Amino acid sequence: MQKKFRILLAKPGLDGHDRGIKVVASALRDAGMEVIYTGLRQTPEMIVAASIQEDVDAIGLSILSGAHMTLFPAVLDLLKRKGAGRILVFGGGIIPEKDIEELEAMGVGKLYTPGASTREIIDYLKKTIPGRRKEEKVF
Amino acid sequence: MKRNPKSSLSVEGKPLAAGEGDLGSEVIEEKNRNFKQAHRQWEESFKGTGRKEKRKFTTVSMEEVKPLYTPLDSGEVERIGPKYVDKLGFPGQYPYTRGVHPTMYRGRIWTMRQFSGFATPRETNQRYHYLLKQGQTGLSVAFDLPTLMGYDSDHPRSKGEVGKCGVAVDSLKDMEIIFDGICLDRISTSMTINAPSSILLAMYVVVGEKQGVASEKLTGTLQNDILKEYIAQKEWIYPPEPSMRLITDIMEFCAEHVPKWNTISISGYHIREAGATAAQELAFTLADGFAYVEAGIKAGMEVDTFAPRLSYFFNAHLDLFEEIAKYRAARRIWARHMRERYKAKKEASWLLRFHTQTAGCSMTAQQPENNIVRTAFEALAGVLGGTQSLHTNSMDETLALPSEKAVTIALRSQQIISHEIGAANTIDPLAGSYYLEALTDRLEGQAERYFEEIDKRGGVLRCIEQGYFQREIADSAYRYQREIEKKERIIVGVNDYVIEGEEVEIPLLEIDERVEREQCQALKEVRQSRDNDKVKRTLAELKKAVRGNDNHMPVLLECVRSYATEGEIVEVLKSVFGEYTEPPIF
């Protein structure tokens, strides 16, 4: 049997809007995934350290404050530097289309905006994570 | 025709509402003396206020509209029982279900107050001048996250956040720029700030001083509602107990020096946005209100010295009738509890005055122009529910901060409601609707049951510590989301009527890196040009004051006058009070 997906969900930066991330946390849990929610006001360093320690498949970041162009790249960079580039980074928030394209080009996974369904997120993780796990075994 | 001017108020020879003549029926005479008496009282107070909007009160077909309609107007005299006066009463009369003022919008239209602030103080100042020129009647300041959380713009934790979701304020200098060319004795200002609220209030008072406006003349509102931060919005700094002490200090200081200032805007808005139902918003918000009243009394204040300056802030969500009922129930509950439970004697202490903002969480990123329609209906709910001031969201807020075009449409929506559609012609126009009255009663009952539960759990602070509110709200949010995903609830453009491959074509406001650089540079200049010894001295005095029981406001004013930064002041307070963290639960 496939090992359960382990997902770390985090609120980086100063933003306290946690309705979305809590809904996603509940939905991923109900879909049979193991969810670690870090809570609010996490620095990129804290998030990366926790995700390595918890050996997660993916990190979901929720940012509604407009600081996404600073915080997503910071988490990506740190993961690479710590040799944990295999961990998928995805997320959501108030993020304009233009910025989504730029972030995806940097290597961030799918980003969701208001109105997204938890079904889409679950399907995306189910589709993406097994592939990344395989890659990990090869290298 | 003889007319007794005392017993029947008239405009252009026509009675304002069902007058003395109509009341002549013996049936009513017997059935309800109270009704007649209350009615007359209302007529007199209506006339007595001397407030009158200049516009005409007629329908689009040019038919006269009376300020108030009662069961007499619909010919339903059987509905005038003692219950009418007890549960509804007349506008400006206990329990204020029909409104807090006898004249409501016939006397003065609500304040159109768009929440606004972004980038640097200079850019925000320009937006304010623009909004005032467009007919906005009050200001409402949005601060950026570093300001809300008590960090200066050059703090490492501020990186990427400066000027993003509001204006950056580090020192008095920034507030001087924000209000440049705006006379503080002629405009009322609402400031959405909570954990560091006393600092921003102090800055505002000093800006007033510098303009030659005495603090006694300042009007406005401080959000200053820390309880809902722990419950929903999560922008706290210190633990709850010392935070409550800062609030009672503000209440005490304002009662003496800024008497026209609303010291707390007890907010349901964020509780609702976090996912609460209407009943939860109503109950948790009023429970917070009661907690502030109890804190004030415990701090040794007489309830009537501070209660009149407490105001409320509610959400206007999508369900038109449920929202209207919520506002009416809120007024009735507050009046009852203030009079009966807290023994307030002044009428002003019983009045629940409130600001309304349309629901950000109801807006969609898909087909964003549809948000104009949603917002207009939500705003209508606020008006039909008797709000004192109103913010309408801009259609693009699920994508970015509002552009000038979008915010203008949002303001125009309020102006259309006030001038064109007749909704503001008569007071509490939906009273007596079977549906609305049943909803009002239902919400009141649900709120009362929540109050019992909260009491049983040891009060609001204990409930916060137990995560009770947070869990209730998260459960409701998840339930709502599941309904949408199962299509039991249709959201246009999201789970039905979707446009495949939709391209959003509205211009968005962008806040670039320049803002952070400019703000950090300005802050550097302030730190270089001020008297740094004086800053150190005043900060040391502040520390002494907060360690003891002295009101911290007078010495805080000194800190602000010396251009101590917000971050420096917050550091001092943190060193005494500590910081709060929340256990992450979902």
Short mmCIF file of N, CA and C in Angstrom, two decimals, chain B residues 46 71 79 94 181 196 216 232 296 342 348 476 479 516 584:
data_model
loop_
_atom_site.label_atom_id
_atom_site.label_comp_id
_atom_site.label_asym_id
_atom_site.label_seq_id
_atom_site.Cartn_x
_atom_site.Cartn_y
_atom_site.Cartn_z
N PHE B 46 -39.08 63.07 16.80
CA PHE B 46 -38.78 63.24 15.38
C PHE B 46 -38.66 64.73 15.06
N PRO B 71 -48.34 49.11 11.96
CA PRO B 71 -49.49 48.28 11.59
C PRO B 71 -50.74 49.10 11.27
N ARG B 79 -52.38 43.62 15.07
CA ARG B 79 -50.98 43.33 15.36
C ARG B 79 -50.39 44.27 16.39
N TYR B 94 -36.43 52.51 23.12
CA TYR B 94 -36.12 51.18 23.63
C TYR B 94 -37.13 50.16 23.11
N GLY B 181 -3.35 68.44 4.65
CA GLY B 181 -4.41 69.12 3.91
C GLY B 181 -5.81 68.64 4.25
N PRO B 196 -1.73 47.55 18.48
CA PRO B 196 -1.03 48.80 18.82
C PRO B 196 -1.93 50.04 18.78
N GLU B 216 -10.48 67.40 22.27
CA GLU B 216 -11.91 67.35 22.59
C GLU B 216 -12.77 67.43 21.33
N ALA B 232 -10.62 35.66 15.64
CA ALA B 232 -10.77 35.51 14.19
C ALA B 232 -9.68 36.13 13.33
N GLY B 296 -14.36 47.33 31.83
CA GLY B 296 -14.44 48.74 32.22
C GLY B 296 -14.93 48.88 33.66
N TYR B 342 -26.38 45.29 32.98
CA TYR B 342 -25.28 46.16 33.44
C TYR B 342 -25.78 47.45 34.08
N ALA B 348 -27.84 56.72 26.03
CA ALA B 348 -26.74 56.57 25.06
C ALA B 348 -25.99 55.25 25.25
N SER B 476 -17.95 25.95 10.84
CA SER B 476 -18.93 26.57 9.94
C SER B 476 -18.31 26.84 8.58
N ARG B 479 -18.14 23.61 6.65
CA ARG B 479 -19.49 23.19 6.23
C ARG B 479 -19.94 23.97 5.00
N GLU B 516 8.66 49.83 -0.35
CA GLU B 516 9.41 49.40 0.83
C GLU B 516 10.72 50.20 0.95
N PRO B 584 -2.00 25.89 17.10
CA PRO B 584 -2.62 25.71 15.77
C PRO B 584 -3.62 24.56 15.76
#
